[in-house]
Coordinates of C-alpha atoms and ligand atoms in Angstrom, one line a residue:
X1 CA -44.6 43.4 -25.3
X2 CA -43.0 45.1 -22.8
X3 CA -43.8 48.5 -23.2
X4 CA -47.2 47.4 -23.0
X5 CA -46.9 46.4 -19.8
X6 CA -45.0 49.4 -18.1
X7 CA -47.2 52.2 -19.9
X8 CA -48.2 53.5 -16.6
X9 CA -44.7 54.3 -15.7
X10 CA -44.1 55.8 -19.3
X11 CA -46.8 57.8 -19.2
X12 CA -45.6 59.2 -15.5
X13 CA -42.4 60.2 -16.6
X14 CA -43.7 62.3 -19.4
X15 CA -43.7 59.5 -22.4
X16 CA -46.3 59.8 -25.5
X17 CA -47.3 56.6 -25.0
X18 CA -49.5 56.1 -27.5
X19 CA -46.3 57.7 -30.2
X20 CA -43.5 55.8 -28.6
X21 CA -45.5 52.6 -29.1
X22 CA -45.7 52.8 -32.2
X23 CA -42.1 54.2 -32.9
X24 CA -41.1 50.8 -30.6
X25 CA -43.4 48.8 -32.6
X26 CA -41.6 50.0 -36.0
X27 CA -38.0 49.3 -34.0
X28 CA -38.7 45.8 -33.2
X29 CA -40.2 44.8 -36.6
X30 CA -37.2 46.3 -38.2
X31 CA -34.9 44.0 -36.1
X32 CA -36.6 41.3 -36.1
X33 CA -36.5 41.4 -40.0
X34 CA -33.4 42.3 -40.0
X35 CA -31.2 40.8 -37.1
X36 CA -33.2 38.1 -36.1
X37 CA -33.4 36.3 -39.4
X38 CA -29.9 36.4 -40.0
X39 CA -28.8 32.5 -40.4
X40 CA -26.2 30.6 -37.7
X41 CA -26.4 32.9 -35.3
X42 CA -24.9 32.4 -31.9
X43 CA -27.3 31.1 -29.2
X44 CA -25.9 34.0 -26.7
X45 CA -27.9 36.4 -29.1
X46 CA -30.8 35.5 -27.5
X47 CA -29.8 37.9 -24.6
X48 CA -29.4 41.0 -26.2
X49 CA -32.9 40.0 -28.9
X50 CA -34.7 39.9 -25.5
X51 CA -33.2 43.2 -24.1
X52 CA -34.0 44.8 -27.5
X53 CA -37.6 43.7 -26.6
X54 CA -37.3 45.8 -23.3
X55 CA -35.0 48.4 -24.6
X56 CA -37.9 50.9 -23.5
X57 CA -40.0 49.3 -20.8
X58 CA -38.2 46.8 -18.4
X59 CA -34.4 48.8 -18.4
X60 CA -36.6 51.8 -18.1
X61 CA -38.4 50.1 -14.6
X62 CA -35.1 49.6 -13.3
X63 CA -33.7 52.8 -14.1
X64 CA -36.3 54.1 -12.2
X65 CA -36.9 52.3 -9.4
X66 CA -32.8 53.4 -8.7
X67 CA -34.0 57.0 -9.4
X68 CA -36.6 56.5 -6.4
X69 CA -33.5 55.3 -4.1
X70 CA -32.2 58.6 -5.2
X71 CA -29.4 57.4 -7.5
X72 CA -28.5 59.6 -10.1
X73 CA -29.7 58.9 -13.9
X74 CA -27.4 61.1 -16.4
X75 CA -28.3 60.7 -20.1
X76 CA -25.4 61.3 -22.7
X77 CA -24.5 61.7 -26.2
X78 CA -21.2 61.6 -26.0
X79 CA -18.2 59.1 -24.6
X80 CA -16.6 61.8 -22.8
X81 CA -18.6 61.5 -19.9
X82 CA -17.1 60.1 -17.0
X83 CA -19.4 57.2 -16.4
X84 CA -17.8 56.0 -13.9
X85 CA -18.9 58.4 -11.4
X86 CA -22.4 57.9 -11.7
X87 CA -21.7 54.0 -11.8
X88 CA -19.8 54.5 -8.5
X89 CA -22.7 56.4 -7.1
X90 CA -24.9 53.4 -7.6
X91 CA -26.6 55.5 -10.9
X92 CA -27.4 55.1 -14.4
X93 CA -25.7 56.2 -17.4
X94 CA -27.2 55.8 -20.6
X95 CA -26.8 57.1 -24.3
X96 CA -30.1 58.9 -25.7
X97 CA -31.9 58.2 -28.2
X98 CA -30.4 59.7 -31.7
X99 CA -30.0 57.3 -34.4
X100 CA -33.9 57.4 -35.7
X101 CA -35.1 59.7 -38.7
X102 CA -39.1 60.4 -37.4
X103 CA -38.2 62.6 -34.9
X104 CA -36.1 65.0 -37.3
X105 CA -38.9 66.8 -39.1
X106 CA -40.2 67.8 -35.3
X107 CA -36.6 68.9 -34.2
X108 CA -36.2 71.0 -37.3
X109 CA -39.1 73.5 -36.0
X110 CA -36.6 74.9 -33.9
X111 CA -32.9 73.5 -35.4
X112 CA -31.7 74.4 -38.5
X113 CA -31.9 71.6 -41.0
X114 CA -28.3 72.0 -42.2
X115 CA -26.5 70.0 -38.6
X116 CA -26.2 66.2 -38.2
X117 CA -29.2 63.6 -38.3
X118 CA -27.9 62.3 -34.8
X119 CA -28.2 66.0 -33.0
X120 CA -32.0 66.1 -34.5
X121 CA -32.8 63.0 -33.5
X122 CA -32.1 63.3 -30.2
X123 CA -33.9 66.9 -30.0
X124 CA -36.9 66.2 -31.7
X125 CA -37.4 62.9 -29.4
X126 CA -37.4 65.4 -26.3
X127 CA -40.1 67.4 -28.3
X128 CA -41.7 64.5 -29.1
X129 CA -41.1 63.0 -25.7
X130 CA -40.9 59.3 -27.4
X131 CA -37.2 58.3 -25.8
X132 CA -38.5 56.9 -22.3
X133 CA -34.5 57.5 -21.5
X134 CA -34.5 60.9 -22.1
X135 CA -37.6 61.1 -19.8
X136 CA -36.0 59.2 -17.3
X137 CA -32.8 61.5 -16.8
X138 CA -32.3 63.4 -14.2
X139 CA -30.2 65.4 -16.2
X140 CA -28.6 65.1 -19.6
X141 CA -25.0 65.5 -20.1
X142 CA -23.5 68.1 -22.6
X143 CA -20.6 68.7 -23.7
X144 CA -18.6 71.1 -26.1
X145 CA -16.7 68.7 -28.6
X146 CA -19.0 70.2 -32.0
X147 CA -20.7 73.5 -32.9
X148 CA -23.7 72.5 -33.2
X149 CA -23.6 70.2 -30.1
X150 CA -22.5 72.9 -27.8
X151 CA -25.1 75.6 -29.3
X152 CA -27.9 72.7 -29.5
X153 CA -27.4 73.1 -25.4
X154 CA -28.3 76.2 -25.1
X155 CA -31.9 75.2 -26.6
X156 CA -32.4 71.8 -25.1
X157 CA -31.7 73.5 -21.8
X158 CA -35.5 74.7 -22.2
X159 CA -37.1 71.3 -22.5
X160 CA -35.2 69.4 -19.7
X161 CA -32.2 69.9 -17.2
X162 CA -29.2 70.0 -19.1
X163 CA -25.3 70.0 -17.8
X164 CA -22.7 70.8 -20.0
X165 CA -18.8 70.0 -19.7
X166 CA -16.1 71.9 -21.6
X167 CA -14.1 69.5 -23.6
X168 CA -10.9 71.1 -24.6
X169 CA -10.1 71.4 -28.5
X170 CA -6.9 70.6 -27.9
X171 CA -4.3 68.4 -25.9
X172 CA -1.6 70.6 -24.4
X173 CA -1.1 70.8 -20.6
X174 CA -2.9 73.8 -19.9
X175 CA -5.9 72.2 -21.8
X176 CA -5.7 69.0 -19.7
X177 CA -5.1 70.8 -16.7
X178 CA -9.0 72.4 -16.9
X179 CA -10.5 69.0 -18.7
X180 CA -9.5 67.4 -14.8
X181 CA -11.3 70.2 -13.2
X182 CA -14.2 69.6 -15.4
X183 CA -14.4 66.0 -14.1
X184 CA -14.4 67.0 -10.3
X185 CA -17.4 69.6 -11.3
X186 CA -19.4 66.6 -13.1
X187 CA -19.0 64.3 -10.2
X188 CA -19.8 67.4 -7.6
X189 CA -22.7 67.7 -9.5
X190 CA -23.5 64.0 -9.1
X191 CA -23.6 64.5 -5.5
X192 CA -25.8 67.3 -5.8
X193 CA -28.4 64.7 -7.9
X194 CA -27.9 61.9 -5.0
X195 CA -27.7 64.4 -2.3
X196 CA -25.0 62.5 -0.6
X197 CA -21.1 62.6 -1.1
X198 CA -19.4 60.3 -2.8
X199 CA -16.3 58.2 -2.0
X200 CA -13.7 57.5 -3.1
X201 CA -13.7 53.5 -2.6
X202 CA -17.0 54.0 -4.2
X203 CA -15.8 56.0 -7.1
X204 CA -12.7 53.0 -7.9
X205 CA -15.5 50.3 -7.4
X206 CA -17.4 52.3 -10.5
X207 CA -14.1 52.0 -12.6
X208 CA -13.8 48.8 -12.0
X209 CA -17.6 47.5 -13.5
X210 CA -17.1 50.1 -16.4
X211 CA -13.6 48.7 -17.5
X212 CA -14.6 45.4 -16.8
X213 CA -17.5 46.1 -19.4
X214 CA -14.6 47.6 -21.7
X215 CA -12.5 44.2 -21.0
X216 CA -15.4 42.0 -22.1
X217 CA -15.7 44.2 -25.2
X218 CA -12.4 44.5 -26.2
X219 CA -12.5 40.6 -25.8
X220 CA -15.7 40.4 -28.6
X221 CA -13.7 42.9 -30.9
X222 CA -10.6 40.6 -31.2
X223 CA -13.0 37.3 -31.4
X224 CA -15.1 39.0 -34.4
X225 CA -12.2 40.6 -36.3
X226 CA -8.9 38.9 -35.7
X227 CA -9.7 35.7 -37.2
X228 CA -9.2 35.9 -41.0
X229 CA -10.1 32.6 -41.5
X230 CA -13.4 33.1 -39.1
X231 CA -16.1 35.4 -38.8
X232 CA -18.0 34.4 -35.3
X233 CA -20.9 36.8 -36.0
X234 CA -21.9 39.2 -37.9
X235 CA -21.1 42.7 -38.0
X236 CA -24.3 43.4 -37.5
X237 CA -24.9 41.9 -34.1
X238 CA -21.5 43.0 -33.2
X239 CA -22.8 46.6 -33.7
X240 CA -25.6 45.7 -32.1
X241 CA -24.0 44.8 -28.9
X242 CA -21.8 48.1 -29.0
X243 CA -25.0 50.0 -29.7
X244 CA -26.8 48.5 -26.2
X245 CA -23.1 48.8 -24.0
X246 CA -24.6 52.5 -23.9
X247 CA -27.7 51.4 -22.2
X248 CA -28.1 47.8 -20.6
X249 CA -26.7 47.8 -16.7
X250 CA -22.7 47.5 -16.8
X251 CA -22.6 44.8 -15.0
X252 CA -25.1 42.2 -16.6
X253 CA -24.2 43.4 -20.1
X254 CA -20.0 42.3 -19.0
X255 CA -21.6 39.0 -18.0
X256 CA -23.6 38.3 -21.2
X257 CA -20.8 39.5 -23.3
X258 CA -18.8 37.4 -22.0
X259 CA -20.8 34.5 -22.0
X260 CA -20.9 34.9 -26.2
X261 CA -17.1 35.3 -26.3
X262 CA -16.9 32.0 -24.5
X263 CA -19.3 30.9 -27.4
X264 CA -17.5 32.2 -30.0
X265 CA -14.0 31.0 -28.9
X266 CA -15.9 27.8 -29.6
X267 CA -16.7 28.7 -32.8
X268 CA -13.4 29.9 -33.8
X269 CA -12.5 26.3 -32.6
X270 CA -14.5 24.6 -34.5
X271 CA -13.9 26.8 -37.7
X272 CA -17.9 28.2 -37.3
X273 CA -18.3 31.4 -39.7
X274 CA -21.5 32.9 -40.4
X275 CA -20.0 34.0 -43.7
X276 CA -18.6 32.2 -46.2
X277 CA -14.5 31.8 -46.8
X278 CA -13.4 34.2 -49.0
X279 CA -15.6 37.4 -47.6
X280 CA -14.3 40.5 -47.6
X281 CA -13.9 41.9 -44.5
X282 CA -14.8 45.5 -44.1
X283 CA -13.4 47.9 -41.3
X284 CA -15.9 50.9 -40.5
X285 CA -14.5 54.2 -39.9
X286 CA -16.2 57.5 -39.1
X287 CA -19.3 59.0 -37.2
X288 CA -21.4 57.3 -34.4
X289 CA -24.1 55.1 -35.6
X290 CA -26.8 55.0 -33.2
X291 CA -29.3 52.5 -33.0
X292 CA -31.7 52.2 -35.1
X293 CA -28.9 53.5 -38.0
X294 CA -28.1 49.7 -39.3
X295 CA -28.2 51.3 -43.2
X296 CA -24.5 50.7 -43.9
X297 CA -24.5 47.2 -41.8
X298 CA -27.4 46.3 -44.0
X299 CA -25.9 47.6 -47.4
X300 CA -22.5 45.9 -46.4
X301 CA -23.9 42.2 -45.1
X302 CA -26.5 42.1 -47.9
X303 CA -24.1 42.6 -50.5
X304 CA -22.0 39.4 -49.7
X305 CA -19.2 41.3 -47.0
X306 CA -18.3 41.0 -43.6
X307 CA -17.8 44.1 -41.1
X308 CA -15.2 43.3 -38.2
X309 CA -14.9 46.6 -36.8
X310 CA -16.4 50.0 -35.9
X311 CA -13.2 52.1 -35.3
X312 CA -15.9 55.2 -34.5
X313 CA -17.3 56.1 -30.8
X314 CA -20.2 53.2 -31.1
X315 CA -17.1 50.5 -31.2
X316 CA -13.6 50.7 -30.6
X317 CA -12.8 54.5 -29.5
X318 CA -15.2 53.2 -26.8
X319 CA -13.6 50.3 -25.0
X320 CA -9.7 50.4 -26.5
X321 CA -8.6 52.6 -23.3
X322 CA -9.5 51.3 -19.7
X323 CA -8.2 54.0 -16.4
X324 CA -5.3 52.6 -14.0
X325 CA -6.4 52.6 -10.8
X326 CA -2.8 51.1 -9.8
X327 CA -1.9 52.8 -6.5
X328 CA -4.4 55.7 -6.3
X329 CA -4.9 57.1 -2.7
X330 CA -6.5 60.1 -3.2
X331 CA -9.7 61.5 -5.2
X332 CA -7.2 64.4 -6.9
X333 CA -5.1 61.3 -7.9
X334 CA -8.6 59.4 -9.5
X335 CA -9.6 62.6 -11.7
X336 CA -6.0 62.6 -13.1
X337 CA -6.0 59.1 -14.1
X338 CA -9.5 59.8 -15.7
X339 CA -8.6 62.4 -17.5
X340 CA -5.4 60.7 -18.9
X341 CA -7.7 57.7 -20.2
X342 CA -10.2 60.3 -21.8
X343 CA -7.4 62.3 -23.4
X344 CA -6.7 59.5 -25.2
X345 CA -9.6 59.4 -27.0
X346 CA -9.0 60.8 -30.6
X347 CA -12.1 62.3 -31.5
X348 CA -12.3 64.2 -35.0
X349 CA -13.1 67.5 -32.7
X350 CA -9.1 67.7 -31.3
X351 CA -6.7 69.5 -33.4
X352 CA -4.0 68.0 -34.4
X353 CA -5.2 64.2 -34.6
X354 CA -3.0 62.1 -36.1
X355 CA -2.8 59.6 -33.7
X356 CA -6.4 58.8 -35.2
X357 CA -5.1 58.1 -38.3
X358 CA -2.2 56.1 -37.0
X359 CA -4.1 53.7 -34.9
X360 CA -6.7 53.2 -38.2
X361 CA -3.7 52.3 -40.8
X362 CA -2.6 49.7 -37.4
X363 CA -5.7 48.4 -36.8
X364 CA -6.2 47.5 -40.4
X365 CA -3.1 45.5 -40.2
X366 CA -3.3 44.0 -37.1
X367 CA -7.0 42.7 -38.5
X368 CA -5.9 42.1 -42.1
X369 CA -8.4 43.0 -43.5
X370 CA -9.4 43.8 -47.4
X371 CA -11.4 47.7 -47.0
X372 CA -12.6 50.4 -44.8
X373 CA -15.2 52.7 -45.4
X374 CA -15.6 56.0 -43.7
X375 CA -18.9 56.8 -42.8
X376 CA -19.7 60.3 -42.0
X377 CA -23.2 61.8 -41.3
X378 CA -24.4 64.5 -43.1
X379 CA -23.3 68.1 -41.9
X380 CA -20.6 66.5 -39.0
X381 CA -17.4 69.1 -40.5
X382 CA -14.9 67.4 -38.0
X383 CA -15.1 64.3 -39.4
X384 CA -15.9 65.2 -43.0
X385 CA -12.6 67.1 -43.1
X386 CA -10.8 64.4 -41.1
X387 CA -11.8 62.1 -43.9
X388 CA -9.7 63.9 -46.6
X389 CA -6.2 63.1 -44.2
X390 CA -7.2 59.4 -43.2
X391 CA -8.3 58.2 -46.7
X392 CA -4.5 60.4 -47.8
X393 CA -2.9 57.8 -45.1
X394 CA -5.0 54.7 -46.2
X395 CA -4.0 55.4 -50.3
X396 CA -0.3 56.0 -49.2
X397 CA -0.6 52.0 -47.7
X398 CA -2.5 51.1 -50.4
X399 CA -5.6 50.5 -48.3
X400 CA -8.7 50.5 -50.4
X401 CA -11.3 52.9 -48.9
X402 CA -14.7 54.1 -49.6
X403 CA -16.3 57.4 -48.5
X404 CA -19.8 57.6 -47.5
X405 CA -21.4 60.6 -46.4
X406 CA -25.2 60.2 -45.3
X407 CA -28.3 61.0 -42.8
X408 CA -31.2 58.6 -41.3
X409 CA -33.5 59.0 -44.4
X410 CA -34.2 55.9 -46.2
X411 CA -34.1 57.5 -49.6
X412 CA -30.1 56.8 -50.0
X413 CA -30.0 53.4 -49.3
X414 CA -30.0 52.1 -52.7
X415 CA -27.1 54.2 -54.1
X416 CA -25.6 53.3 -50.9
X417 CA -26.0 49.4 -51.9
X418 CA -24.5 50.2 -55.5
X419 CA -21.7 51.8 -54.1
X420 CA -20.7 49.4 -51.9
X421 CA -21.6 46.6 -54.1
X422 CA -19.0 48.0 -56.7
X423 CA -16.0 48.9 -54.3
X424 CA -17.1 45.0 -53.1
X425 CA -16.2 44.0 -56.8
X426 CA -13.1 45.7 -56.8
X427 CA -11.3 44.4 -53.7
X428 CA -12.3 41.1 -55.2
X429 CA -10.9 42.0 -57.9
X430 CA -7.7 43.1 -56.4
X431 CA -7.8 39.8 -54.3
X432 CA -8.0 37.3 -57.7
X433 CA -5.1 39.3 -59.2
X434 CA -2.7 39.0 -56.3
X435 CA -4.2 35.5 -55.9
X436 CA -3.2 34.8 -60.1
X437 CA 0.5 36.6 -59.2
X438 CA 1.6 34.6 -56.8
X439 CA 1.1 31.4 -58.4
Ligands
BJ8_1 S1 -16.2 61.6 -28.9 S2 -17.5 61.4 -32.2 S3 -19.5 60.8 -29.4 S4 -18.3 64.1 -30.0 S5 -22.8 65.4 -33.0 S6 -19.3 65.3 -33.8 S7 -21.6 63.3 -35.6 S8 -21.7 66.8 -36.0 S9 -21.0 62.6 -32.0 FE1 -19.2 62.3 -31.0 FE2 -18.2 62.4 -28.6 FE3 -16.6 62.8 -30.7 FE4 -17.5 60.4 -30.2 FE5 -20.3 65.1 -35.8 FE6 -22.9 65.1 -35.2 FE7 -21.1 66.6 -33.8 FE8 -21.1 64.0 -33.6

């Protein structure tokens, strides 16, 4: 196994070795069991299985041999941050580890227990020191979208370097005005990591790989979901993928992408589902879910449904927006086009949102599908309350939706599975009636 291989370099960045093989050893079983068993999957899988296997040992190598050229490596927990930059500066940009429940009982010696299982996760990984991505950044990026994000800062700022961006609340000009600002600081700061300055053909050559990776993704997200009659792959692996666009390099990740959209245009073609006709298909609404956090995927698959979406910041609030570079001459011109593509991302934290709510009750129809379910983790109040106006707008349509509120433990996962498997019964239930109607 890799991690096996590259333990000296673990072990020099600060990794537990002996803890985060053992923690990798548990990951890979659990996919393997899971994913990899999964029937008719498409041979492109085989990529991202084998880049599962290196998640924390070759990807970490070449993260750090670009850290010894003296490219920058920013770790994130957000989709705010302006990746671009640190693409165009010939960096790394990765999502940190926070979808695991170990680490949680460590992080809760010095977080309260009452904030979101993704926040401890990531915390008690640094004080465990088992992500090898958290090790390897030079510095991880903050930013002020929750409470307990922006406070949790203020304490991680004591185990490793930590930058923080204000992300306005809300939308108005004023607001927007300072969010650009905020995007000049974060790439000054970049050249403070590199120690060089940074240009601005450099900077568009780094907008171009990261919304060539949205392209590619965008591309899977129609192929998986658009196809009533078809369901290419499984939600699962689709998450999957959308879980490892946050820490493969751009530009390999756009290629193999693509290369399983060319596979599953075939399939479409050919009228090659993994799931039988007839399958509900589910949309997924809701709070990130961070790898290792395939609970709901599992409840949903393995009670006989389909999920063709992830609406939430692990799925489609990622990729739908790419920035227009069309025409820009100067780097005061770049930072405004960024920041009109990030505004437009309609997190739970902005006040008012409805455009969230909007694009949902669309995206259901443009995908035809039978449910959603909004998934919220435990203790996330923006999204919790958000849930109360988007399932008001789905019931209005007529949209059948199930709530789901839940953390990493394991404990739930059975009342999960009932609950699922009964809202399950009643779209099919819905389905034969219509069906009986219109005969
Ligand atoms: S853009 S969703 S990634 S902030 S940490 S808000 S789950 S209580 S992650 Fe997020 Fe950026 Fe928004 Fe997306 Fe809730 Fe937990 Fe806060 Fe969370």
């Amino acid at each position: 196994m890799g991690v096996e291989l590259h333990k000296d370099l673990l072990s020099s960045i600060g990794v537990d070795v002996e803890r985060h093989a053992k923690m990798m050893g548990m990951g890979l079983a659990g996919y393997q069991a899971g994913f990899m068993s999964q029937p008719n999957r498409p041979k492109a899988m085989a990529y991202f299985d084998w880049f599962m296997s290196e998640i924390q040992a070759e990807r970490i190598a070449e993260i750090n041999a670009l850290k010894a050229q003296k490219k920058p490596a920013v770790g994130t927990f957000c989709i705010f941050v302006p990746e671009e930059i640190v693409v165009g500066a010939g960096g790394a940009c990765f999502g940190l580890c926070g979808g695991a429940n170990p680490p949680i009982a460590d992080a809760e010696s010095e977080l309260p227990r009452n904030i979101c299982p993704l926040i401890k996760s990531a915390y008690g990984f640094k004080l465990q020191h088992t992500c090898a991505y958290t090790q390897s950044a030079d510095f991880i990026y903050g930013e002020t979208t929750c409470e307990a994000k922006k406070k949790t800062w203020e304490l991680l700022g004591k185990h490793h370097p930590v930058h923080v961006m204000n992300i306005p609340h809300m939308k108005r000009e004023r607001d927007l005005k300072m969010w650009q600002e905020e995007i000049k600081e974060f790439k000054e700061h970049i050249e403070e990591v590199a120690e060089k300055k940074l240009s601005l053909a450099e900077m568009l050559e780094g907008v171009k790989v990261i919304n060539a990776k949205r392209d590619a993704m965008k591309r899977l997200d129609t192929l998986r979901g658009m196809h009533p009659d078809v369901m290419p792959i499984s939600g699962k692996d689709a998450l999957f993928i959308s879980q490892m666009s946050f820490l493969d390099d751009p530009k390999r990740f756009t290629e193999k992408v693509n290369e399983l959209c060319d596979e599953l245009d075939e399939r479409i073609k050919e009228k090659v589902s993994v799931f039988p006709e007839n399958t509900p298909r589910i949309m997924v609404l809701g709070t990130p879910i961070a790898p290792p956090n395939w609970k709901l995927h599992t409840a949903v698959e393995g009670s006989g449904a389909c999920i063709i979406n992830e609406e939430g910041c692990i799925g489609h609030r990622y990729f739908k927006d790419n920035v227009d570079i069309e025409g820009v001459k100067d780097e005061d011109e770049l930072y405004a086009r960024l920041m009109q593509r990030y505004s437009k991302i309609d997190c739970a934290c902005f006040t008012p949102n409805q455009g969230r709510t909007d694009k949902i009750v669309q995206m259901y129809k443009d995908r035809k599908a039978d449910g959603v379910i909004y998934y919220t983790l435990s203790f996330c109040h923006t999204y919790n309350v958000e849930s109360h106006l988007v399932t008001e707008a789905l019931a209005k349509e007529g949209i059948p939706c199930l709530v789901i509120e839940s953390d990493y433990s394991p404990e739930d996962a059975g009342q999960i599975k009932t609950r699922v498997e009964a809202f399950l019964e009643s779209i099919t239930f819905k389905q034969k009636a219509q069906a009986f109607q219109s005969k």
